[in-house]
C-alpha cells in the first residue's frame, strides 16, 4: 500500500498541476474569443493583445512542464500516476499549440485587413466552429482534470461536428472564389483561419484521448470512431 | 555519484529507445517518399501502402511511449535524464503526427485522382519541400539521438526554407486558380498537400527544439530566430 502521507502530498501536487492546466486552458479560450473578435472588427489593439497572450502561453508551457518534471523526480510515481503526468505534459503542448493557432488567426486577420480586394465573407460558419472549438477545449480540460472518460469519449465524437463546419465553410469559400477570382488570395487567408480553428478542435481531441489513455491504458487515437460509439451504447 | 552499474543499464535503455525512435523516423521518411510518389503517379497500391504504414506508426507510438514510461518507472531518473525521456515522448508524438500528414497527402491525392477538373499542376515546389521536410526530419532525429545542439539549431534555421517553398507554391496555385476558376476546388487539395508538408517540417523543428531544451534546459521554441543566429555567430 502506498504511504498515506506521500500519497496525499502527491495528490496536492496533482491538484496544483490541474489548477495550472485549467488556468492555461482559460487563457487559450480567451485567445480564441479575442482572435474571432479581431477577425470581426480588425481592431489593432485586440490583435496585439492576442500576440501578447501567446507569449504568456509560451512561458506557461515551460513553467508547467518544469513542474511536471519536478513532481516526477520528487514522487517517483509508477503505472497510472506516471502515465497521468506524462499525459499532462502532452496536454500542455496541445494547449500551447492551440494558442499558436489563435496567433495564426490574428496574423491572417492582419493580412485580410490590409487587402483592398478582401471579399466581405460572411464568417458565420467560422464563428460557429470557433465557439465549438473553444467549448470542446474547455470540456476536454475539464475531463482531464476529473479524469472523466465518459466525457472524454463524447468530446472525441463531437469533434466531427467541427470538421463538418470546416468543410461547409470551404465549400462556401470556393463559391465566392469562383464568382470573383480577385477574392482568391484573401479567400485563402480565410481558409487558413478556418483550418486553424479545426486544428484547435484537434488539440482538444488529443487532450480528450489522453484521458482515455491514462485511465484505460489504451490509446483511443487509434480506435475507430464507430467502435467508440458501440462502446458508448454498451456502457 | 551515480551507481556505475545502474548508470550503464540506463544507458542501455536509452540506446534501445534511440534505436526505436530512429526506426520510427525511418518509417515516417518512407511514408513521405511514398506519398509523394503516389501524388505523381496516382498509384492505388502505393496509396494503400501509405495508409497501412500509418497504422504501423500508430502502434509504434504506443509501444515506444510504453517503453519510455517503463524506463522512467524503473530507473527513476532526475534532472537532465528525466528531461531527455520526457522529450523523447514528445518526439514520438511529433513523429506520429508527421505520419498523419503523410496520410492526409494520400487522402487528398485520392480526391485529386477522382476529379476530372483537376489542373495539371507542376508539383516541382511540393517535391522540393517534401525532400527538404524529409531531410530535416532525418537530421532532427539524428541530432536527438546524438543530443547535438549545434545540428539542432541549424535545423531550426533551415525550416524557414521549407516555409518559403510553401509560400512560393501557394502563389503559383493562386495564379492557376485565377486563370481557370474550375481548378479552384482541386487546387485547394494541392494547397492542403503543400500545407501537410510544411507541417512535417514543423514537427522536425519541434524535435530539434527539444534537443536544445534537454541540453540547455531552455525552451528554444520561444527564442526569436535572430537570437539563434546571433548565438551561432558567437559560438
Short mmCIF file of C-alpha atoms in Angstrom, two decimals:
data_model
loop_
_atom_site.label_atom_id
_atom_site.label_comp_id
_atom_site.label_asym_id
_atom_site.label_seq_id
_atom_site.Cartn_x
_atom_site.Cartn_y
_atom_site.Cartn_z
CA UNK A 1 0.00 0.00 0.00
CA UNK A 2 1.30 3.47 -0.77
CA UNK A 3 2.44 5.62 2.09
CA UNK A 4 -0.56 7.71 3.11
CA UNK A 5 1.50 10.81 3.76
CA UNK A 6 3.41 10.60 0.49
CA UNK A 7 0.23 9.84 -1.39
CA UNK A 8 -1.56 12.92 -0.07
CA UNK A 9 1.45 15.07 -0.98
CA UNK A 10 1.26 13.61 -4.45
CA UNK A 11 -2.45 14.44 -4.59
CA UNK A 12 -1.63 18.01 -3.59
CA UNK A 13 0.96 18.17 -6.41
CA UNK A 14 -1.60 16.88 -8.90
CA UNK A 15 -4.23 19.29 -7.74
CA UNK A 16 -1.81 22.20 -8.18
CA UNK A 17 -0.88 21.00 -11.68
CA UNK A 18 -4.51 20.61 -12.55
CA UNK A 19 -5.20 24.21 -11.49
CA UNK A 20 -2.30 25.43 -13.62
CA UNK A 21 -3.55 23.46 -16.64
CA UNK A 22 -7.06 24.87 -16.29
CA UNK A 23 -5.60 28.34 -15.93
CA UNK A 24 -3.60 27.89 -19.13
CA UNK A 25 -6.72 26.49 -20.83
CA UNK A 26 -8.66 29.56 -19.73
CA UNK A 27 -6.09 31.79 -21.38
CA UNK A 28 -6.27 29.78 -24.61
CA UNK A 29 -10.06 30.11 -24.60
CA UNK A 30 -9.89 33.86 -24.22
CA UNK A 31 -7.28 33.95 -27.00
CA UNK A 32 -9.80 32.25 -29.29
CA UNK A 33 -12.56 34.71 -28.33
CA UNK A 34 -10.27 37.70 -28.90
CA UNK A 35 -8.96 36.34 -32.20
CA UNK A 36 -12.52 35.90 -33.51
CA UNK A 37 -13.46 39.35 -32.30
CA UNK A 38 -10.38 40.73 -34.09
CA UNK A 39 -11.48 38.98 -37.30
CA UNK A 40 -14.84 40.66 -36.93
CA UNK A 41 -13.64 44.17 -36.12
CA UNK A 42 -10.00 44.25 -37.38
CA UNK A 43 -9.25 46.01 -34.08
CA UNK A 44 -5.48 46.56 -33.94
CA UNK A 45 -5.32 46.59 -30.13
CA UNK A 46 -7.12 43.27 -29.97
CA UNK A 47 -4.66 41.74 -32.43
CA UNK A 48 -1.77 43.00 -30.29
CA UNK A 49 -3.45 41.56 -27.21
CA UNK A 50 -3.61 38.10 -28.80
CA UNK A 51 0.07 38.28 -29.79
CA UNK A 52 0.92 39.27 -26.23
CA UNK A 53 -1.23 36.44 -24.81
CA UNK A 54 0.61 33.95 -26.98
CA UNK A 55 3.91 34.94 -25.40
CA UNK A 56 2.39 34.35 -21.95
CA UNK A 57 1.23 30.91 -23.07
CA UNK A 58 4.78 30.06 -24.14
CA UNK A 59 6.07 30.93 -20.69
CA UNK A 60 3.28 28.93 -19.04
CA UNK A 61 4.15 25.88 -21.16
CA UNK A 62 7.74 25.94 -19.95
CA UNK A 63 6.76 26.51 -16.33
CA UNK A 64 4.14 23.76 -16.16
CA UNK A 65 6.44 21.28 -17.92
CA UNK A 66 9.09 22.12 -15.36
CA UNK A 67 6.62 21.49 -12.54
CA UNK A 68 5.65 18.14 -14.05
CA UNK A 69 9.32 17.10 -14.21
CA UNK A 70 9.76 18.16 -10.60
CA UNK A 71 6.77 16.10 -9.45
CA UNK A 72 8.05 13.02 -11.30
CA UNK A 73 11.55 13.45 -9.87
CA UNK A 74 10.24 14.03 -6.34
CA UNK A 75 7.44 11.46 -6.11
CA UNK A 76 8.76 8.80 -8.49
CA UNK A 77 5.30 7.64 -9.48
CA UNK A 78 4.68 4.41 -11.38
CA UNK A 79 1.99 2.95 -13.61
CA UNK A 80 -1.13 5.10 -13.87
CA UNK A 81 0.25 8.05 -11.90
CA UNK A 82 3.23 8.25 -14.23
CA UNK A 83 1.01 7.91 -17.29
CA UNK A 84 -1.07 10.77 -15.90
CA UNK A 85 1.93 13.07 -15.54
CA UNK A 86 3.28 12.23 -18.98
CA UNK A 87 -0.18 12.84 -20.42
CA UNK A 88 -0.30 16.19 -18.58
CA UNK A 89 2.93 17.16 -20.31
CA UNK A 90 1.46 16.33 -23.73
CA UNK A 91 -1.65 18.22 -22.69
CA UNK A 92 0.43 21.34 -22.06
CA UNK A 93 1.94 21.01 -25.53
CA UNK A 94 -1.53 20.74 -27.05
CA UNK A 95 -2.62 23.89 -25.22
CA UNK A 96 0.42 25.78 -26.39
CA UNK A 97 -0.20 24.65 -29.98
CA UNK A 98 -3.87 25.68 -29.73
CA UNK A 99 -2.53 29.07 -28.66
CA UNK A 100 -0.28 29.10 -31.75
CA UNK A 101 -3.41 28.65 -33.87
CA UNK A 102 -5.03 31.71 -32.26
CA UNK A 103 -1.88 33.63 -33.17
CA UNK A 104 -2.14 32.39 -36.77
CA UNK A 105 -5.74 33.63 -36.90
CA UNK A 106 -4.75 37.19 -35.99
CA UNK A 107 -1.77 37.10 -38.35
CA UNK A 108 -4.11 36.17 -41.23
CA UNK A 109 -6.56 38.81 -39.97
CA UNK A 110 -3.83 41.43 -40.31
CA UNK A 111 -3.30 40.39 -43.95
CA UNK A 112 -7.04 40.50 -44.71
CA UNK A 113 -7.30 43.94 -43.11
CA UNK A 114 -4.62 45.26 -45.48
CA UNK A 115 -6.08 43.71 -48.64
CA UNK A 116 -8.40 46.02 -50.58
CA UNK A 117 -9.78 43.04 -52.57
CA UNK A 118 -10.72 41.09 -49.47
CA UNK A 119 -14.23 39.74 -50.00
CA UNK A 120 -16.91 40.55 -47.48
CA UNK A 121 -17.12 36.96 -46.34
CA UNK A 122 -19.93 36.02 -44.01
CA UNK A 123 -17.95 34.34 -41.26
CA UNK A 124 -20.95 32.66 -39.64
CA UNK A 125 -19.52 29.13 -40.02
CA UNK A 126 -16.10 30.25 -38.73
CA UNK A 127 -17.75 31.78 -35.69
CA UNK A 128 -19.77 28.64 -35.04
CA UNK A 129 -16.70 26.43 -35.34
CA UNK A 130 -14.65 28.74 -33.12
CA UNK A 131 -17.30 28.54 -30.42
CA UNK A 132 -17.45 24.78 -30.77
CA UNK A 133 -13.66 24.51 -30.66
CA UNK A 134 -13.46 26.68 -27.56
CA UNK A 135 -16.22 24.62 -25.98
CA UNK A 136 -14.60 21.24 -26.66
CA UNK A 137 -11.26 22.57 -25.43
CA UNK A 138 -12.87 23.65 -22.17
CA UNK A 139 -14.65 20.32 -21.77
CA UNK A 140 -11.51 18.37 -22.67
CA UNK A 141 -9.50 20.08 -19.94
CA UNK A 142 -12.33 19.59 -17.50
CA UNK A 143 -12.45 15.89 -18.39
CA UNK A 144 -8.67 15.75 -17.95
CA UNK A 145 -8.83 17.39 -14.52
CA UNK A 146 -11.54 14.96 -13.39
CA UNK A 147 -10.18 12.02 -15.42
CA UNK A 148 -13.68 11.51 -16.77
CA UNK A 149 -13.51 9.01 -19.63
CA UNK A 150 -17.22 9.22 -20.48
CA UNK A 151 -16.96 12.97 -21.05
CA UNK A 152 -13.69 12.45 -22.95
CA UNK A 153 -15.22 9.92 -25.31
CA UNK A 154 -18.12 12.28 -26.02
CA UNK A 155 -15.64 15.05 -26.93
CA UNK A 156 -13.88 12.77 -29.39
CA UNK A 157 -17.21 12.13 -31.11
CA UNK A 158 -18.15 15.84 -31.06
CA UNK A 159 -15.01 16.86 -32.94
CA UNK A 160 -16.72 15.54 -36.08
CA UNK A 161 -19.16 18.50 -35.92
CA UNK A 162 -16.27 20.98 -36.07
CA UNK A 163 -14.82 19.18 -39.07
CA UNK A 164 -18.23 19.40 -40.77
CA UNK A 165 -18.43 23.16 -40.21
CA UNK A 166 -14.95 23.47 -41.67
CA UNK A 167 -15.96 21.58 -44.80
CA UNK A 168 -19.12 23.67 -45.16
CA UNK A 169 -17.08 26.86 -44.95
CA UNK A 170 -14.58 25.62 -47.54
CA UNK A 171 -17.44 24.89 -49.95
CA UNK A 172 -18.78 28.41 -49.44
CA UNK A 173 -15.35 29.94 -49.98
CA UNK A 174 -14.93 28.03 -53.23
CA UNK A 175 -18.21 29.54 -54.46
CA UNK A 176 -17.05 33.06 -53.57
CA UNK A 177 -13.74 32.49 -55.30
CA UNK A 178 -15.31 31.12 -58.46
CA UNK A 179 -17.68 34.09 -58.70
CA UNK A 180 -14.92 36.64 -58.33
CA UNK A 181 -11.35 35.39 -58.86
CA UNK A 182 -9.95 38.57 -57.29
CA UNK A 183 -11.11 37.16 -53.97
CA UNK A 184 -8.97 34.01 -54.31
CA UNK A 185 -5.93 35.32 -52.49
CA UNK A 186 -7.74 36.82 -49.47
CA UNK A 187 -10.07 33.80 -49.60
CA UNK A 188 -7.08 31.60 -48.80
CA UNK A 189 -6.46 33.71 -45.68
CA UNK A 190 -10.00 32.90 -44.56
CA UNK A 191 -9.38 29.28 -45.45
CA UNK A 192 -6.33 29.11 -43.20
CA UNK A 193 -8.27 30.78 -40.40
CA UNK A 194 -10.94 28.08 -40.67
CA UNK A 195 -8.17 25.48 -40.73
CA UNK A 196 -6.62 26.97 -37.57
CA UNK A 197 -9.95 26.56 -35.77
CA UNK A 198 -10.29 22.99 -36.96
CA UNK A 199 -6.79 22.39 -35.52
CA UNK A 200 -7.83 23.79 -32.15
CA UNK A 201 -10.58 21.17 -32.16
CA UNK A 202 -7.95 18.54 -32.96
CA UNK A 203 -5.86 19.64 -29.98
CA UNK A 204 -8.93 19.35 -27.75
CA UNK A 205 -9.49 15.87 -29.12
CA UNK A 206 -5.87 14.95 -28.37
CA UNK A 207 -6.38 16.02 -24.75
CA UNK A 208 -9.60 14.01 -24.52
CA UNK A 209 -7.84 10.97 -25.99
CA UNK A 210 -5.13 11.21 -23.37
CA UNK A 211 -7.76 10.92 -20.61
CA UNK A 212 -8.87 7.59 -22.04
CA UNK A 213 -5.22 6.55 -22.36
CA UNK A 214 -4.43 7.35 -18.72
CA UNK A 215 -7.46 5.53 -17.36
CA UNK A 216 -7.75 2.57 -19.70
CA UNK A 217 -4.11 2.31 -20.74
CA UNK A 218 -5.21 2.07 -24.38
CA UNK A 219 -4.58 4.73 -26.92
CA UNK A 220 -8.01 5.73 -28.17
CA UNK A 221 -6.45 7.76 -31.01
CA UNK A 222 -6.33 4.63 -32.97
CA UNK A 223 -9.67 3.08 -32.11
CA UNK A 224 -12.12 3.71 -34.94
CA UNK A 225 -14.88 6.19 -34.09
CA UNK A 226 -17.54 3.52 -34.78
CA UNK A 227 -16.02 1.35 -32.07
CA UNK A 228 -16.28 4.21 -29.59
CA UNK A 229 -19.93 4.59 -30.50
CA UNK A 230 -20.55 0.90 -29.96
CA UNK A 231 -18.78 1.08 -26.62
CA UNK A 232 -20.97 4.04 -25.65
CA UNK A 233 -24.12 2.09 -26.48
CA UNK A 234 -22.95 -0.85 -24.43
CA UNK A 235 -21.92 1.08 -21.33
CA UNK B 1 27.93 9.76 -7.71
CA UNK B 2 25.51 7.57 -9.61
CA UNK B 3 25.82 3.83 -9.29
CA UNK B 4 28.01 2.69 -12.21
CA UNK B 5 26.03 -0.46 -12.79
CA UNK B 6 22.65 1.31 -12.73
CA UNK B 7 24.00 4.04 -14.96
CA UNK B 8 25.17 1.65 -17.66
CA UNK B 9 21.78 -0.11 -17.55
CA UNK B 10 20.19 3.29 -18.04
CA UNK B 11 22.49 3.94 -20.99
CA UNK B 12 21.42 0.62 -22.50
CA UNK B 13 17.77 1.62 -22.07
CA UNK B 14 18.43 4.95 -23.76
CA UNK B 15 20.29 3.34 -26.60
CA UNK B 16 17.39 0.94 -27.21
CA UNK B 17 14.90 3.82 -27.16
CA UNK B 18 17.07 5.77 -29.53
CA UNK B 19 17.11 2.85 -31.98
CA UNK B 20 13.33 2.57 -31.79
CA UNK B 21 12.92 6.31 -32.43
CA UNK B 22 15.23 6.19 -35.45
CA UNK B 23 13.34 3.14 -36.74
CA UNK B 24 10.03 5.01 -36.40
CA UNK B 25 11.60 8.04 -38.10
CA UNK B 26 12.76 5.82 -40.96
CA UNK B 27 9.20 4.64 -41.48
CA UNK B 28 7.91 8.23 -41.49
CA UNK B 29 10.53 9.16 -44.09
CA UNK B 30 9.49 6.31 -46.37
CA UNK B 31 5.85 7.34 -45.86
CA UNK B 32 6.72 10.80 -47.19
CA UNK B 33 8.55 9.33 -50.20
CA UNK B 34 5.65 7.00 -50.99
CA UNK B 35 3.05 9.74 -50.54
CA UNK B 36 4.91 11.99 -52.98
CA UNK B 37 5.29 9.13 -55.44
CA UNK B 38 1.55 8.48 -55.13
CA UNK B 39 0.84 12.14 -55.89
CA UNK B 40 2.97 11.78 -59.00
CA UNK B 41 1.53 8.50 -60.28
CA UNK B 42 -1.87 8.18 -58.53
CA UNK B 43 -0.88 4.56 -57.94
CA UNK B 44 -3.64 2.94 -55.88
CA UNK B 45 -1.36 0.31 -54.33
CA UNK B 46 1.04 2.98 -53.16
CA UNK B 47 -1.81 4.92 -51.53
CA UNK B 48 -2.92 1.76 -49.74
CA UNK B 49 0.66 1.18 -48.63
CA UNK B 50 0.84 4.62 -47.01
CA UNK B 51 -2.47 4.05 -45.21
CA UNK B 52 -1.14 0.72 -43.96
CA UNK B 53 2.15 2.32 -42.87
CA UNK B 54 0.23 4.92 -40.88
CA UNK B 55 -1.42 2.16 -38.84
CA UNK B 56 2.01 0.71 -38.07
CA UNK B 57 3.19 4.14 -36.92
CA UNK B 58 0.24 4.35 -34.54
CA UNK B 59 1.22 1.06 -32.96
CA UNK B 60 4.86 2.15 -32.74
CA UNK B 61 3.85 5.35 -30.97
CA UNK B 62 2.04 3.41 -28.26
CA UNK B 63 4.84 0.89 -27.86
CA UNK B 64 7.65 3.45 -27.59
CA UNK B 65 5.65 5.59 -25.17
CA UNK B 66 5.11 2.49 -23.05
CA UNK B 67 8.86 1.77 -23.10
CA UNK B 68 9.62 5.35 -22.05
CA UNK B 69 7.23 5.03 -19.10
CA UNK B 70 8.87 1.78 -18.12
CA UNK B 71 12.34 3.29 -18.18
CA UNK B 72 11.21 6.23 -16.02
CA UNK B 73 9.49 3.91 -13.53
CA UNK B 74 12.47 1.54 -13.39
CA UNK B 75 15.39 3.98 -13.34
CA UNK B 76 13.79 6.96 -11.62
CA UNK B 77 15.98 9.47 -13.43
CA UNK B 78 16.22 13.11 -12.39
CA UNK B 79 17.17 16.42 -13.98
CA UNK B 80 18.56 16.10 -17.49
CA UNK B 81 17.91 12.36 -17.84
CA UNK B 82 14.27 12.88 -16.99
CA UNK B 83 14.03 15.84 -19.34
CA UNK B 84 15.51 13.62 -22.04
CA UNK B 85 12.88 10.91 -21.56
CA UNK B 86 10.02 13.38 -21.49
CA UNK B 87 11.39 14.98 -24.63
CA UNK B 88 11.61 11.52 -26.24
CA UNK B 89 7.93 11.05 -25.54
CA UNK B 90 7.07 14.35 -27.23
CA UNK B 91 9.37 13.33 -30.06
CA UNK B 92 7.32 10.17 -30.60
CA UNK B 93 4.15 12.27 -30.76
CA UNK B 94 5.76 14.52 -33.37
CA UNK B 95 6.73 11.51 -35.46
CA UNK B 96 3.24 10.10 -35.27
CA UNK B 97 1.77 13.46 -36.29
CA UNK B 98 4.23 13.70 -39.19
CA UNK B 99 2.90 10.28 -40.21
CA UNK B 100 -0.65 11.67 -40.02
CA UNK B 101 0.39 14.34 -42.51
CA UNK B 102 1.62 11.69 -44.97
CA UNK B 103 -1.80 10.06 -44.62
CA UNK B 104 -3.50 13.39 -45.35
CA UNK B 105 -1.38 13.73 -48.50
CA UNK B 106 -2.60 10.42 -49.93
CA UNK B 107 -6.20 11.16 -48.89
CA UNK B 108 -6.04 14.44 -50.86
CA UNK B 109 -4.31 12.56 -53.70
CA UNK B 110 -7.28 10.19 -53.86
CA UNK B 111 -9.61 13.17 -54.24
CA UNK B 112 -7.46 14.75 -56.96
CA UNK B 113 -7.33 11.43 -58.83
CA UNK B 114 -11.15 11.32 -58.93
CA UNK B 115 -11.60 14.93 -60.05
CA UNK B 116 -11.91 15.41 -63.82
CA UNK B 117 -11.25 19.17 -63.45
CA UNK B 118 -8.02 18.66 -61.54
CA UNK B 119 -5.42 21.00 -63.03
CA UNK B 120 -2.18 19.58 -64.30
CA UNK B 121 -0.20 21.28 -61.58
CA UNK B 122 3.56 21.23 -61.81
CA UNK B 123 4.39 19.92 -58.37
CA UNK B 124 8.07 20.88 -58.51
CA UNK B 125 7.89 23.06 -55.39
CA UNK B 126 5.91 20.42 -53.49
CA UNK B 127 8.54 17.83 -54.38
CA UNK B 128 11.34 20.13 -53.29
CA UNK B 129 9.64 20.89 -49.98
CA UNK B 130 8.85 17.21 -49.37
CA UNK B 131 12.51 16.34 -49.87
CA UNK B 132 13.56 19.15 -47.57
CA UNK B 133 10.99 18.12 -44.94
CA UNK B 134 12.14 14.51 -45.09
CA UNK B 135 15.73 15.67 -44.83
CA UNK B 136 15.18 17.91 -41.79
CA UNK B 137 13.16 15.17 -40.10
CA UNK B 138 16.04 12.74 -40.58
CA UNK B 139 18.58 15.26 -39.31
CA UNK B 140 16.37 16.22 -36.36
CA UNK B 141 16.14 12.63 -35.20
CA UNK B 142 19.84 12.18 -35.71
CA UNK B 143 20.50 15.31 -33.64
CA UNK B 144 18.13 13.96 -30.99
CA UNK B 145 19.90 10.59 -30.87
CA UNK B 146 23.28 12.30 -30.50
CA UNK B 147 21.93 15.22 -28.43
CA UNK B 148 23.73 17.53 -30.83
CA UNK B 149 22.56 21.10 -30.15
CA UNK B 150 24.61 22.66 -32.96
CA UNK B 151 22.91 20.44 -35.54
CA UNK B 152 19.55 21.07 -33.87
CA UNK B 153 19.93 24.83 -34.05
CA UNK B 154 20.84 24.61 -37.74
CA UNK B 155 17.65 22.59 -38.39
CA UNK B 156 15.53 25.25 -36.71
CA UNK B 157 17.03 27.84 -39.05
CA UNK B 158 16.58 25.58 -42.12
CA UNK B 159 12.85 25.22 -41.54
CA UNK B 160 12.50 28.74 -42.95
CA UNK B 161 13.42 27.38 -46.41
CA UNK B 162 10.51 24.92 -46.32
CA UNK B 163 8.14 27.71 -45.36
CA UNK B 164 9.45 29.76 -48.31
CA UNK B 165 8.79 26.89 -50.75
CA UNK B 166 5.30 26.60 -49.33
CA UNK B 167 4.61 30.28 -49.90
CA UNK B 168 6.02 30.09 -53.46
CA UNK B 169 3.72 27.16 -54.23
CA UNK B 170 0.68 28.99 -52.82
CA UNK B 171 1.44 31.97 -55.06
CA UNK B 172 1.65 29.66 -58.07
CA UNK B 173 -1.62 27.95 -57.16
CA UNK B 174 -3.39 31.31 -56.87
CA UNK B 175 -2.28 32.11 -60.43
CA UNK B 176 -3.62 28.77 -61.72
CA UNK B 177 -6.90 29.31 -59.92
CA UNK B 178 -7.34 32.84 -61.24
CA UNK B 179 -6.69 31.73 -64.81
CA UNK B 180 -9.22 28.92 -64.64
CA UNK B 181 -11.72 29.04 -61.76
CA UNK B 182 -12.73 25.40 -62.39
CA UNK B 183 -9.37 24.49 -60.89
CA UNK B 184 -10.15 26.19 -57.55
CA UNK B 185 -11.58 23.16 -55.83
CA UNK B 186 -8.84 20.66 -56.81
CA UNK B 187 -6.33 23.49 -56.29
CA UNK B 188 -7.28 23.50 -52.63
CA UNK B 189 -6.42 19.80 -52.44
CA UNK B 190 -2.94 20.68 -53.68
CA UNK B 191 -2.83 23.53 -51.21
CA UNK B 192 -3.54 21.20 -48.29
CA UNK B 193 -0.90 18.78 -49.54
CA UNK B 194 1.65 21.60 -49.52
CA UNK B 195 0.44 22.55 -46.05
CA UNK B 196 0.87 18.95 -44.85
CA UNK B 197 4.49 19.02 -45.97
CA UNK B 198 5.08 22.34 -44.24
CA UNK B 199 3.68 20.71 -41.08
CA UNK B 200 6.12 17.82 -41.36
CA UNK B 201 8.87 20.44 -41.35
CA UNK B 202 7.30 21.94 -38.23
CA UNK B 203 7.35 18.56 -36.49
CA UNK B 204 11.03 18.18 -37.37
CA UNK B 205 11.63 21.64 -35.91
CA UNK B 206 9.80 20.65 -32.73
CA UNK B 207 12.11 17.65 -32.37
CA UNK B 208 15.18 19.82 -32.94
CA UNK B 209 13.92 22.32 -30.38
CA UNK B 210 13.56 19.57 -27.82
CA UNK B 211 17.27 18.72 -28.19
CA UNK B 212 18.18 22.26 -27.20
CA UNK B 213 15.70 22.06 -24.33
CA UNK B 214 17.18 18.84 -22.97
CA UNK B 215 20.74 20.09 -23.12
CA UNK B 216 20.37 23.73 -22.22
CA UNK B 217 17.21 23.50 -20.16
CA UNK B 218 15.76 26.43 -22.09
CA UNK B 219 12.91 26.15 -24.47
CA UNK B 220 14.25 27.35 -27.81
CA UNK B 221 10.72 27.40 -29.28
CA UNK B 222 10.33 30.80 -27.86
CA UNK B 223 13.71 32.29 -28.61
CA UNK B 224 13.48 34.52 -31.69
CA UNK B 225 15.24 33.12 -34.77
CA UNK B 226 17.52 36.21 -34.91
CA UNK B 227 18.78 35.38 -31.44
CA UNK B 228 19.66 31.86 -32.57
CA UNK B 229 21.58 33.33 -35.47
CA UNK B 230 23.48 35.63 -33.13
CA UNK B 231 24.26 32.70 -30.86
CA UNK B 232 25.53 30.75 -33.86
CA UNK B 233 27.84 33.59 -34.84
CA UNK B 234 29.20 33.81 -31.32
CA UNK B 235 29.84 30.10 -30.81
#
